[in-house]
Coordinates of C-alpha atoms in Angstrom, one line a residue:
Chain A
M1 CA 92.6 85.3 166.1
D2 CA 96.4 85.6 166.3
I3 CA 98.5 88.7 166.6
Y4 CA 99.4 88.4 163.0
K5 CA 96.1 89.0 161.3
K6 CA 95.1 91.6 163.8
L7 CA 98.0 93.7 162.9
Q8 CA 97.6 93.4 159.3
I9 CA 93.9 94.2 159.5
L10 CA 94.7 97.2 162.2
A11 CA 97.6 98.6 159.5
D12 CA 95.9 98.3 156.7
S13 CA 92.7 100.3 157.8
A14 CA 95.2 103.0 159.0
K15 CA 98.0 103.4 156.3
Y16 CA 95.7 106.2 154.5
D17 CA 95.8 108.3 157.5
V18 CA 98.4 110.6 156.2
S19 CA 100.3 112.5 159.4
C20 CA 103.2 110.4 160.4
A21 CA 105.8 112.9 161.8
S22 CA 107.1 112.2 164.6
S23 CA 108.9 115.8 164.8
G24 CA 109.0 119.1 166.7
G25 CA 109.3 117.3 169.9
E26 CA 111.8 118.3 172.0
E27 CA 114.9 116.4 172.9
N28 CA 113.6 114.5 176.5
Y29 CA 116.4 112.4 177.3
K30 CA 115.9 110.5 180.4
E31 CA 118.3 108.4 182.6
G32 CA 117.3 104.9 183.0
A33 CA 113.8 104.9 180.5
L34 CA 113.2 103.6 177.4
G35 CA 113.2 105.9 174.0
C36 CA 113.8 109.9 173.6
N37 CA 112.7 111.6 171.3
H38 CA 114.4 113.3 168.7
K39 CA 113.7 117.3 167.3
S40 CA 113.4 116.8 163.6
G41 CA 112.2 113.2 163.5
I42 CA 113.4 110.5 161.6
C43 CA 112.4 108.3 159.5
H44 CA 113.5 104.6 159.9
T45 CA 112.3 103.1 156.6
Y46 CA 110.5 103.8 153.0
T47 CA 107.4 101.5 151.6
S48 CA 107.8 100.2 148.4
D49 CA 105.5 103.9 147.2
G50 CA 108.2 105.9 148.4
R51 CA 106.7 107.3 151.8
C52 CA 108.3 107.4 155.0
V53 CA 107.9 105.0 157.9
S54 CA 108.3 106.9 161.4
L55 CA 106.0 105.3 163.7
L56 CA 103.8 102.0 164.6
K57 CA 100.9 103.7 163.0
V58 CA 97.9 101.5 163.4
L59 CA 94.0 101.7 164.6
F60 CA 93.3 100.3 168.3
T61 CA 90.4 98.4 166.8
N62 CA 88.4 99.4 163.6
F63 CA 85.1 98.2 165.2
C64 CA 82.6 101.3 165.0
V65 CA 79.5 102.5 166.2
Y66 CA 79.6 105.7 164.0
D67 CA 78.6 105.3 160.2
C68 CA 79.9 108.2 158.9
S69 CA 79.8 107.6 155.0
Y70 CA 83.4 108.9 153.7
C71 CA 84.5 106.2 156.1
I72 CA 86.4 102.5 155.2
N73 CA 85.3 102.1 158.9
R74 CA 81.6 103.1 159.1
A75 CA 79.1 100.4 161.1
S76 CA 77.1 99.6 157.8
N77 CA 80.2 98.3 156.2
D78 CA 80.7 94.6 155.8
I79 CA 84.3 93.7 157.1
K80 CA 86.4 92.0 159.2
R81 CA 86.3 93.5 162.7
V82 CA 89.5 93.2 165.0
A83 CA 90.7 94.6 168.4
F84 CA 94.1 94.9 169.9
S85 CA 94.0 94.4 173.7
P86 CA 96.3 97.4 175.5
R87 CA 98.7 94.4 176.4
E88 CA 99.2 93.0 173.1
L89 CA 99.8 97.0 171.7
A90 CA 101.8 98.1 174.4
D91 CA 103.9 94.7 173.5
L92 CA 104.2 95.4 170.0
T93 CA 105.2 98.9 170.3
I94 CA 108.2 98.4 172.6
N95 CA 109.7 95.3 171.3
F96 CA 109.3 97.2 167.9
Y97 CA 110.9 100.6 169.1
K98 CA 113.9 98.7 171.0
R99 CA 114.7 97.1 167.6
N100 CA 114.7 100.5 166.3
Y101 CA 112.0 100.0 163.5
I102 CA 109.9 102.7 164.7
E103 CA 110.0 106.4 166.1
G104 CA 107.0 106.0 168.3
L105 CA 103.5 105.1 168.4
F106 CA 100.4 106.6 166.3
L107 CA 97.4 105.6 167.4
S108 CA 94.0 105.9 166.6
S109 CA 90.9 104.6 166.7
G110 CA 87.6 103.0 165.6
I111 CA 84.5 103.1 168.6
M112 CA 83.6 99.9 170.5
Q113 CA 80.5 100.0 172.4
N114 CA 80.6 103.6 173.4
E115 CA 83.3 106.6 173.3
D116 CA 84.4 106.2 177.0
Y117 CA 85.0 102.5 177.0
T118 CA 86.9 102.6 173.5
M119 CA 89.2 105.4 175.5
E120 CA 89.6 103.8 178.6
L121 CA 90.8 100.8 176.8
L122 CA 93.5 103.3 174.4
I123 CA 94.6 105.0 177.9
K124 CA 95.3 101.4 179.2
A125 CA 98.1 100.5 176.7
L126 CA 99.3 104.3 177.1
E127 CA 99.9 103.3 180.8
I128 CA 101.1 100.0 179.9
L129 CA 104.1 102.0 178.1
R130 CA 104.6 104.6 180.2
F131 CA 104.4 103.2 184.0
E132 CA 104.8 99.3 183.4
Y133 CA 107.8 99.6 180.4
R134 CA 109.1 103.2 181.3
F135 CA 108.3 104.0 177.6
N136 CA 109.6 107.8 177.1
G137 CA 109.5 107.7 173.2
Y138 CA 107.0 109.7 171.0
I139 CA 103.2 108.5 171.2
H140 CA 100.4 110.5 168.9
L141 CA 96.9 109.7 170.1
K142 CA 93.2 110.6 167.8
L143 CA 91.4 111.5 170.8
I144 CA 87.9 110.3 170.9
P145 CA 85.2 112.9 170.0
N146 CA 82.1 112.9 172.8
A147 CA 84.3 111.3 175.1
S148 CA 84.0 112.5 179.0
Q149 CA 86.6 115.4 179.7
R150 CA 88.0 113.5 182.4
L151 CA 89.2 110.7 180.4
I152 CA 90.6 113.5 177.6
E153 CA 92.5 115.3 180.5
K154 CA 94.4 111.9 181.1
A155 CA 94.7 110.3 178.1
I156 CA 96.9 113.7 177.1
Q157 CA 99.2 113.5 180.5
L158 CA 100.1 110.2 178.7
A159 CA 100.7 111.6 175.3
T160 CA 103.4 113.5 172.8
R161 CA 100.7 115.1 171.0
V162 CA 97.0 114.6 170.6
S163 CA 94.6 115.2 167.8
S164 CA 91.0 115.2 166.6
N165 CA 89.6 115.6 163.4
I166 CA 87.6 117.9 162.3
E167 CA 87.3 116.2 159.0
F168 CA 85.3 118.6 157.0
P169 CA 86.2 122.8 157.1
S170 CA 81.8 123.1 157.4
S171 CA 79.5 121.6 160.1
K172 CA 77.3 121.5 157.3
S173 CA 79.5 119.0 155.5
L174 CA 80.1 117.2 158.8
K175 CA 76.3 116.8 159.6
L176 CA 75.8 115.5 156.2
L177 CA 78.7 112.4 156.2
A178 CA 79.3 112.7 159.7
P179 CA 76.2 112.4 161.6
Q180 CA 77.4 111.5 165.2
K181 CA 80.1 113.9 165.2
T182 CA 79.9 117.7 165.2
K183 CA 81.8 120.1 165.5
E184 CA 81.5 120.7 169.3
S185 CA 82.6 117.5 169.8
V186 CA 85.5 117.3 167.8
L187 CA 86.8 120.6 169.1
L188 CA 86.1 120.2 172.6
P189 CA 89.6 117.7 173.2
L190 CA 91.9 120.1 171.5
K191 CA 90.1 122.9 173.3
T192 CA 91.0 120.8 176.6
A193 CA 94.3 120.1 175.7
K194 CA 95.2 123.6 175.0
K195 CA 93.7 124.4 178.2
L196 CA 95.7 122.3 180.2
S197 CA 99.2 123.2 178.4
L198 CA 98.3 126.7 179.5
Q199 CA 99.2 125.2 182.9
K200 CA 102.4 125.9 184.0
S201 CA 103.3 123.1 185.9
Q202 CA 102.7 121.0 182.7
K203 CA 104.8 119.6 179.5
P204 CA 103.5 121.7 176.4
I205 CA 101.3 119.4 174.3
S206 CA 101.2 119.6 170.3
M207 CA 98.3 119.3 168.7
S208 CA 97.2 118.3 165.1
T209 CA 94.0 117.9 162.7
Q210 CA 93.3 116.0 159.8
M211 CA 90.5 117.6 157.2
I212 CA 89.3 115.2 154.2
I213 CA 89.9 117.0 150.7
G214 CA 87.5 116.5 147.5
A215 CA 84.4 114.3 149.5
T216 CA 82.7 117.5 150.0
P217 CA 82.8 121.1 148.0
E218 CA 84.4 123.7 150.3
S219 CA 87.4 125.7 148.3
D220 CA 90.3 125.8 149.3
F221 CA 89.7 129.3 150.5
E222 CA 88.0 127.9 153.3
I223 CA 89.8 125.1 154.2
L224 CA 92.8 127.5 154.5
K225 CA 90.7 129.8 156.4
T226 CA 89.6 127.5 158.7
S227 CA 93.4 126.6 159.4
S228 CA 94.9 129.9 159.6
M229 CA 91.6 130.6 162.0
M230 CA 93.0 127.3 164.3
Y231 CA 96.7 128.6 163.9
K232 CA 96.6 132.0 165.0
M233 CA 94.4 130.7 168.2
K234 CA 96.8 128.2 168.9
L235 CA 94.7 125.4 168.9
L236 CA 96.4 123.4 166.4
N237 CA 100.2 123.1 165.6
R238 CA 99.4 121.5 162.3
V239 CA 96.7 120.4 160.0
Y240 CA 96.6 117.2 158.1
Y241 CA 94.7 117.2 154.5
S242 CA 94.0 113.7 152.8
A243 CA 93.0 113.2 150.0
Y244 CA 89.6 111.5 149.4
I245 CA 90.0 108.2 148.5
P246 CA 86.1 106.8 147.2
V247 CA 85.1 103.8 149.2
S248 CA 81.1 104.0 149.0
N249 CA 78.6 104.8 146.6
E250 CA 76.7 107.0 148.8
K251 CA 74.9 109.6 147.0
N252 CA 76.5 112.8 149.1
L253 CA 79.8 111.7 147.9
P254 CA 81.8 112.1 145.2
S255 CA 81.2 108.4 142.9
I256 CA 83.7 105.2 143.5
Q257 CA 85.1 106.1 139.9
T258 CA 86.3 109.3 141.2
K259 CA 90.3 110.0 141.7
P260 CA 91.9 111.4 144.9
P261 CA 92.8 114.2 144.1
L262 CA 96.6 114.7 145.4
K263 CA 97.8 117.4 143.5
R264 CA 95.2 119.7 144.8
E265 CA 96.3 118.0 148.5
N266 CA 99.8 118.4 147.7
R267 CA 99.2 122.3 147.0
L268 CA 97.3 122.8 150.2
Y269 CA 100.6 121.5 152.1
Q270 CA 102.7 124.0 149.9
A271 CA 100.0 127.0 151.2
D272 CA 99.7 125.8 154.3
W273 CA 103.8 125.5 155.2
L274 CA 103.4 129.3 153.4
I275 CA 101.3 129.8 156.5
R276 CA 103.1 128.8 159.3
F277 CA 106.4 129.4 158.0
Y278 CA 106.7 132.2 154.9
G279 CA 104.5 134.7 157.1
F280 CA 101.7 134.8 154.1
E281 CA 98.5 135.1 154.8
Y282 CA 95.7 132.9 153.4
D283 CA 94.2 135.6 151.4
E284 CA 97.1 136.7 149.9
L285 CA 97.9 132.9 148.3
V286 CA 94.2 132.5 147.1
E287 CA 91.2 134.5 146.5
T288 CA 87.7 134.3 147.7
D289 CA 85.7 130.5 147.0
Q290 CA 88.1 129.5 145.0
N291 CA 91.1 126.8 145.0
L292 CA 94.9 127.2 144.5
D293 CA 96.2 127.3 141.3
L294 CA 97.2 123.4 140.5
E295 CA 99.5 124.6 137.8
F296 CA 101.9 126.7 139.9
D297 CA 103.2 125.9 143.3
P298 CA 101.4 128.8 145.8
K299 CA 104.7 130.9 146.0
T300 CA 105.0 131.6 142.3
A301 CA 101.1 131.4 141.9
W302 CA 101.1 134.6 144.1
A303 CA 104.8 136.1 142.6
L304 CA 103.3 135.7 139.5
K305 CA 99.7 137.8 140.7
N306 CA 102.5 140.1 142.7
L307 CA 104.9 141.2 140.3
K308 CA 104.7 144.7 141.4
H309 CA 107.2 143.9 144.6
F310 CA 109.1 141.8 141.5
P311 CA 112.7 141.7 140.9
I312 CA 113.9 142.0 144.5
E313 CA 117.3 143.0 144.2
I314 CA 119.4 139.9 146.6
N315 CA 121.5 142.4 148.5
R316 CA 119.2 144.6 149.8
A317 CA 116.2 142.2 150.3
T318 CA 115.4 141.8 153.7
K319 CA 114.8 137.9 155.3
E320 CA 110.8 138.5 155.2
E321 CA 111.4 139.6 151.4
L322 CA 113.9 136.9 150.8
I323 CA 111.6 133.6 151.7
R324 CA 108.8 135.0 149.4
I325 CA 110.9 134.8 146.3
P326 CA 109.5 131.9 144.1
G327 CA 112.4 129.1 144.7
I328 CA 114.2 130.1 147.4
G329 CA 113.6 128.6 150.7
I330 CA 114.3 129.6 154.6
R331 CA 117.7 127.4 154.4
G332 CA 118.6 129.4 150.6
A333 CA 117.7 133.0 152.7
H334 CA 120.0 132.4 155.3
K335 CA 123.0 131.2 153.2
I336 CA 122.4 134.3 151.2
L337 CA 121.9 136.6 154.2
K338 CA 125.4 134.9 156.1
A339 CA 127.3 134.6 152.3
R340 CA 126.3 138.3 151.6
S341 CA 127.5 140.0 155.0
F342 CA 130.7 139.2 153.8
Q343 CA 130.7 140.9 150.2
A344 CA 128.1 141.6 147.3
L345 CA 126.6 138.8 145.7
G346 CA 126.2 138.6 142.3
F347 CA 124.4 135.5 140.2
D348 CA 127.6 133.8 139.6
E349 CA 128.4 133.6 143.9
L350 CA 124.7 132.5 144.5
K351 CA 125.3 130.1 141.6
K352 CA 128.5 128.5 143.9
L353 CA 126.6 128.5 147.2
G354 CA 124.2 126.2 145.4
I355 CA 121.3 128.7 145.3
R356 CA 118.7 127.0 143.2
L357 CA 117.8 129.8 140.3
K358 CA 115.2 127.8 138.2
R359 CA 113.0 129.5 139.5
A360 CA 114.6 132.3 141.2
K361 CA 116.0 134.0 138.2
Y362 CA 112.7 135.6 136.8
F363 CA 112.1 137.3 140.1
I364 CA 115.3 138.4 141.3
T365 CA 118.2 141.0 140.5
A366 CA 122.0 139.9 141.9
K367 CA 124.1 143.6 141.6
G368 CA 121.6 145.2 139.6
K369 CA 121.2 142.5 137.0
Y370 CA 118.6 140.5 135.8
C371 CA 119.0 137.3 134.3
G372 CA 115.1 136.3 134.0
V373 CA 112.8 137.1 130.7
Q374 CA 113.3 139.5 128.0
H375 CA 110.0 140.7 128.9
F376 CA 108.7 141.5 132.6
Y377 CA 105.5 140.5 132.0
P378 CA 103.6 137.8 133.5
E379 CA 102.6 135.9 131.1
T380 CA 106.1 135.9 129.6
I381 CA 107.4 134.1 132.8
A382 CA 104.6 132.0 133.6
K383 CA 105.2 130.9 129.8
S384 CA 108.9 130.5 130.8
L385 CA 108.3 128.6 133.8
K386 CA 105.9 126.2 132.5
Q387 CA 108.7 125.0 129.8
S388 CA 111.0 124.3 132.4
Q389 CA 108.7 122.4 134.7
R390 CA 107.8 120.0 131.9
R391 CA 111.4 119.2 131.9
Q392 CA 111.0 118.2 135.4
L393 CA 111.0 114.6 136.1
S394 CA 108.1 113.3 137.5
F395 CA 109.1 111.5 140.5
F396 CA 110.8 114.8 141.9
D397 CA 106.9 115.6 142.6
D398 CA 105.9 112.8 144.0
A399 CA 109.0 113.4 146.2
T400 CA 107.4 116.6 147.4
L401 CA 103.8 114.5 147.3
W402 CA 104.7 111.8 149.7
G403 CA 108.2 113.0 151.4
E404 CA 107.9 112.8 155.8
L405 CA 104.4 115.1 155.9
Chain B
M1 CA 154.4 122.3 147.9
V2 CA 153.2 118.8 148.3
V3 CA 152.9 117.6 151.7
S4 CA 152.5 114.1 152.5
F5 CA 151.2 112.9 156.2
D6 CA 150.0 109.9 158.3
G7 CA 146.2 110.7 157.5
S8 CA 145.5 110.8 161.4
F9 CA 144.0 113.7 163.2
E10 CA 147.5 114.1 165.2
G11 CA 149.1 113.9 162.0
F12 CA 147.3 116.9 160.3
L13 CA 147.5 119.0 163.2
T14 CA 151.0 118.5 163.0
L15 CA 151.0 119.7 159.0
I16 CA 149.1 122.7 160.3
Y17 CA 151.6 123.4 163.2
E18 CA 155.1 123.2 160.6
S19 CA 153.2 124.4 157.9
Y20 CA 153.1 127.6 160.2
Y21 CA 156.3 127.6 161.7
Q22 CA 158.5 126.7 158.7
K23 CA 156.4 128.8 156.2
F24 CA 155.6 126.9 153.5
K25 CA 151.8 126.7 151.5
A26 CA 150.2 123.5 150.7
S27 CA 149.2 122.8 147.2
K28 CA 148.7 119.0 147.8
I29 CA 147.7 116.9 150.3
T30 CA 148.2 113.2 150.6
T31 CA 148.9 110.1 152.7
D32 CA 150.5 108.4 149.7
K33 CA 154.1 107.1 151.0
V34 CA 156.7 109.3 150.0
E35 CA 159.0 107.1 148.4
L36 CA 156.0 106.5 145.9
L37 CA 155.9 109.6 144.7
L38 CA 157.9 111.2 141.8
T39 CA 157.6 114.8 142.3
Q40 CA 160.8 116.6 143.9
D41 CA 159.3 118.9 146.3
I42 CA 157.9 116.9 148.6
I43 CA 157.7 118.0 152.2
K44 CA 156.9 114.2 155.1
I45 CA 155.3 115.7 158.4
N46 CA 156.1 113.3 161.1
S47 CA 153.3 112.9 163.8
D48 CA 153.7 114.9 166.9
A49 CA 151.5 114.9 169.8
Q50 CA 153.0 118.4 171.6
K51 CA 152.6 120.5 168.2
A52 CA 149.2 118.9 167.3
K53 CA 147.7 119.5 170.7
K54 CA 149.2 123.3 170.6
V55 CA 146.9 123.6 167.2
Y56 CA 144.1 121.9 169.2
L57 CA 143.9 124.1 171.6
S58 CA 144.8 127.4 170.0
M59 CA 141.8 126.5 167.4
K60 CA 139.7 125.2 170.4
K61 CA 140.5 129.3 171.8
K62 CA 140.8 131.1 168.1
F63 CA 137.4 129.8 166.4
T64 CA 134.0 129.9 166.9
K65 CA 132.8 126.6 168.8
K66 CA 130.7 126.4 166.0
G67 CA 133.7 126.9 163.3
F68 CA 135.9 124.3 166.4
K69 CA 133.8 121.6 166.0
R70 CA 133.3 121.4 162.1
V71 CA 137.2 120.6 162.4
A72 CA 136.8 117.1 164.0
H73 CA 133.1 116.5 161.6
C74 CA 135.6 116.5 158.3
F75 CA 137.5 114.0 159.7
L76 CA 134.9 111.7 160.2
S77 CA 134.9 111.4 156.3
K78 CA 136.8 108.1 154.7
K79 CA 137.3 110.1 151.4
D80 CA 140.7 111.7 151.5
D81 CA 139.1 115.3 149.2
F82 CA 138.5 117.2 152.4
Y83 CA 142.8 117.5 153.0
L84 CA 143.2 120.4 151.3
P85 CA 140.2 122.3 151.9
L86 CA 140.3 121.8 155.6
Y87 CA 143.9 122.8 155.5
E88 CA 143.2 126.9 154.4
Y89 CA 139.8 126.4 156.6
I90 CA 142.0 125.9 159.5
L91 CA 144.0 129.0 158.3
L92 CA 141.6 131.4 157.6
G93 CA 140.0 130.6 160.8
F94 CA 143.7 131.6 162.5
K95 CA 143.5 135.3 160.3
D96 CA 140.2 135.6 161.2
C97 CA 137.7 133.7 163.0
Q98 CA 134.8 135.6 160.7
N99 CA 136.2 133.5 157.8
L100 CA 135.0 129.9 159.2
E101 CA 131.5 131.1 158.0
N102 CA 132.1 132.8 154.8
I103 CA 130.6 130.3 152.3
N104 CA 132.2 132.9 149.6
I105 CA 135.2 131.5 150.1
Q106 CA 135.5 128.0 148.1
S107 CA 137.6 125.9 150.9
V108 CA 135.1 126.8 153.4
Q109 CA 132.0 126.2 151.3
K110 CA 133.5 122.9 150.8
V111 CA 134.3 122.2 154.3
H112 CA 130.7 123.3 155.1
E113 CA 129.3 120.5 152.5
I114 CA 131.3 117.8 154.1
E115 CA 130.3 118.5 157.9
K116 CA 126.7 118.5 156.1
K117 CA 127.0 115.0 154.3
V118 CA 128.6 113.7 157.7
F119 CA 125.3 115.1 159.3
R120 CA 123.0 114.0 156.9
S121 CA 124.4 109.8 156.8
L122 CA 124.4 109.9 160.6
H123 CA 120.9 110.9 160.3
K124 CA 120.3 108.0 158.1
A125 CA 122.2 105.7 160.0
Y126 CA 119.7 107.3 163.3
G127 CA 116.4 105.5 161.1
F128 CA 118.3 102.1 159.3
T129 CA 120.0 100.5 161.9
R130 CA 118.4 97.5 163.0
F131 CA 119.2 95.8 166.1
V132 CA 117.6 92.1 167.3
E133 CA 117.3 90.9 170.1
L134 CA 120.1 88.5 171.9
D135 CA 119.0 85.4 174.5
D136 CA 120.1 88.1 177.5
G137 CA 118.4 90.4 176.4
T138 CA 120.8 92.8 174.7
M139 CA 120.5 94.2 171.4
Y140 CA 122.2 93.7 168.7
A141 CA 123.4 95.7 165.5
K142 CA 125.3 95.5 162.9
V143 CA 126.1 98.3 160.7
K144 CA 128.0 99.6 157.9
L145 CA 128.4 103.2 157.9
E146 CA 129.7 105.9 155.3
F147 CA 131.6 107.6 157.8
Y148 CA 133.2 107.0 161.1
L149 CA 130.0 107.5 163.0
L150 CA 130.5 104.9 165.7
P151 CA 130.8 106.7 168.2
L152 CA 128.2 109.8 167.4
L153 CA 125.8 106.6 166.6
A154 CA 126.3 104.7 169.8
N155 CA 126.0 108.2 172.1
H156 CA 122.6 108.4 170.2
F157 CA 121.2 104.8 171.0
R158 CA 122.8 105.5 174.6
K159 CA 119.8 108.2 175.1
R160 CA 117.3 106.2 173.3
L161 CA 117.4 102.6 174.5
N162 CA 119.1 103.8 178.1
S163 CA 117.5 101.0 179.9
C164 CA 119.0 98.0 177.9
N165 CA 122.2 96.7 177.3
F166 CA 123.3 97.0 173.2
I167 CA 125.7 96.3 170.9
I168 CA 126.5 98.2 168.2
H169 CA 129.2 96.3 165.6
D170 CA 130.7 98.2 162.8
V171 CA 131.3 95.4 160.7
E172 CA 133.6 97.2 157.9
A173 CA 135.9 99.2 161.0
K174 CA 135.8 96.2 163.0
M175 CA 134.7 97.9 165.8
V176 CA 132.0 97.7 168.6
A177 CA 130.0 99.9 170.9
W178 CA 128.7 98.2 174.1
H179 CA 126.1 99.5 176.3
K180 CA 126.2 97.3 179.5
D181 CA 124.7 98.6 182.6
K182 CA 125.0 102.0 181.6
K183 CA 128.8 102.4 180.7
L184 CA 129.4 102.5 177.0
E185 CA 132.3 101.4 176.0
F186 CA 134.3 100.7 172.4
F187 CA 136.4 97.6 171.5
N188 CA 138.0 96.7 168.1
V189 CA 137.1 93.2 167.3
D190 CA 138.0 90.6 164.7
S191 CA 135.5 88.9 164.0
F192 CA 132.3 88.7 166.4
D193 CA 129.8 85.5 166.6
A194 CA 126.7 87.0 168.0
P195 CA 125.3 84.4 170.2
P196 CA 122.0 83.2 170.1
L197 CA 118.7 85.2 169.4
S198 CA 116.0 84.9 171.9
K199 CA 112.7 82.7 171.7
D200 CA 111.1 86.1 170.3
E201 CA 112.8 87.7 168.1
E202 CA 111.8 85.7 165.1
K203 CA 107.7 86.7 165.8
F204 CA 109.0 90.2 166.1
S205 CA 110.4 91.0 162.7
R206 CA 108.1 88.6 161.3
L207 CA 105.5 91.1 162.5
W208 CA 107.6 94.1 161.5
K209 CA 107.7 92.9 158.0
L210 CA 104.3 92.0 157.9
F211 CA 103.4 95.5 159.1
F212 CA 105.8 97.2 156.4
E213 CA 103.6 95.4 153.3
S214 CA 100.6 96.4 154.7
V215 CA 101.4 100.1 155.4
S216 CA 102.4 100.3 151.7
I217 CA 100.1 101.0 149.1
E218 CA 100.4 98.9 145.7
S219 CA 98.9 101.4 143.2
R220 CA 101.2 103.9 143.7
K221 CA 104.1 102.1 143.8
N222 CA 107.1 103.4 142.8
E223 CA 110.3 101.5 143.7
K224 CA 112.5 104.8 142.1
L225 CA 111.3 107.4 145.1
Q226 CA 112.1 104.0 147.7
K227 CA 115.9 103.7 146.2
K228 CA 116.3 107.4 146.3
M229 CA 115.0 107.9 149.7
L230 CA 116.5 104.7 150.8
P231 CA 119.5 103.7 148.6
L232 CA 120.6 99.9 148.7
F233 CA 123.8 100.3 150.4
Y234 CA 121.9 101.1 154.0
R235 CA 119.6 97.7 153.1
E236 CA 121.6 95.2 154.0
F237 CA 121.3 94.4 158.1
M238 CA 117.6 96.0 157.7
T239 CA 115.5 93.1 159.0
E240 CA 112.1 94.3 156.3
F241 CA 114.1 93.7 152.9
H242 CA 115.2 90.1 154.0

């Protein structure tokens, strides 16, 4: 089969995979090499649905011996099967990179013959890239569960970032839907990577995972608890959440008519962000066994439930307090801190600084003045917020849904 | 006081020098020819390398590193709306270099914003520039840029395509950056006819277009969002849109 057809099939099967970020790596310029990572990641194009394309995201093959019922490539599904050769994939990557189409490679794969056989093919492709073409750019490799320790270690040496999909926050769901995977088999690659990266001689490697949302009954509380624990154990830099898109009529799964829970996915990303960068704990954001509020973003929902901390005087608040104000992000907080070291800030000054007050105004005072609602109750604030939300254009919502993840 | 200068960086620094020693304060800065202006009180600045150098060195000495770089970054802009804010910014900096970070002051904030815009545009160019392979293996890119970014852009690709020879051709500025045998040089060119393409070029550009179409999700089509993230301005030389 020709390379055109292969690429079409193997790109198509990988496109719902959410992670596409190339950010977070350090600049690693090497003289005489091809490729250099960029700290903040670079979007190279945008698809007609408005998502950023940063990496050549493909499956090595869609052959698979596993029969995970939520997956389109499951062994029992009747679809066309193809595989790249390591050389084909390496050539594709290099030539795309040289033309500045992409930031690097995101390689994932179905399991052909057995785990180690597949892993060896992936390693072969990476070796051609790294040693033969001296490619120094970004490579994200999804490790194959149950592959042998030796191969996992080898793969980790070649990649910039590795990941292993946990798929579901509970072993019960995993057992039900992905009988050949176990909690141990998906966690082991990550543990190995962590161990390796702690050795001094090694470059630090960054790791991520993916969980499928809405295919199983776990609540957002359980999902965020799992993510938080992984972050605390320093096992992961990043968790991706993927709204389940129905692919079969299996009795254990939501019916094929179910719409993917995109809003829920978006809320999970927002909450995850708050946990990683804003100092929130998962149990502050969502109550035991509950889901996140769909109407308000997690920070606003938290603030409405904790009005006792508000309004916050922006001229006195610490950075930690400032970033907990709905509508004020890390950048906004830095601007405020910088500006207020010269003079006290009122609402006019905040506006001039370009601080968005649409949401924040309900939760702050500036020079003692409050400009929000007449009665400082959660209900009245929620009502005003809802009214202003309704006026927003719908594509702003989409932008937050599909920006670079 | 209306002040006119020749639009060059050197001229601008001379303007700062004269303003300081001749003790005038500019209220409007223009690059228009003096004869065309009807106003009476115009000071015409003649670029002076010595004076400019003095201002340059004393900025370097007195300003913070960040505050100093910001001056040059503003001059990458093709618009002329930054002259007055930048003038005030520099004078404020000489009074107290702390002022350079005081974004409560309008002109300082404006200068910060211009710098941000320049960087944002540069970041876009990092992603949206497209190369084709010529038959001698040199990578060749045509670009149109919102700002005078060619040197910064070329430096980015010098690190990235270090093992390749490449040419970046700014078609509006009529300049090329040429990376050949590990050396980066800049030339002015009136026209530039690119040599023939390599035999693989068509194959890979076709594969890229195919990939681009395969990863789009038809049922979530949102061209408005696509246009917002990737304005038409940038698409002129992008392989996947042709």
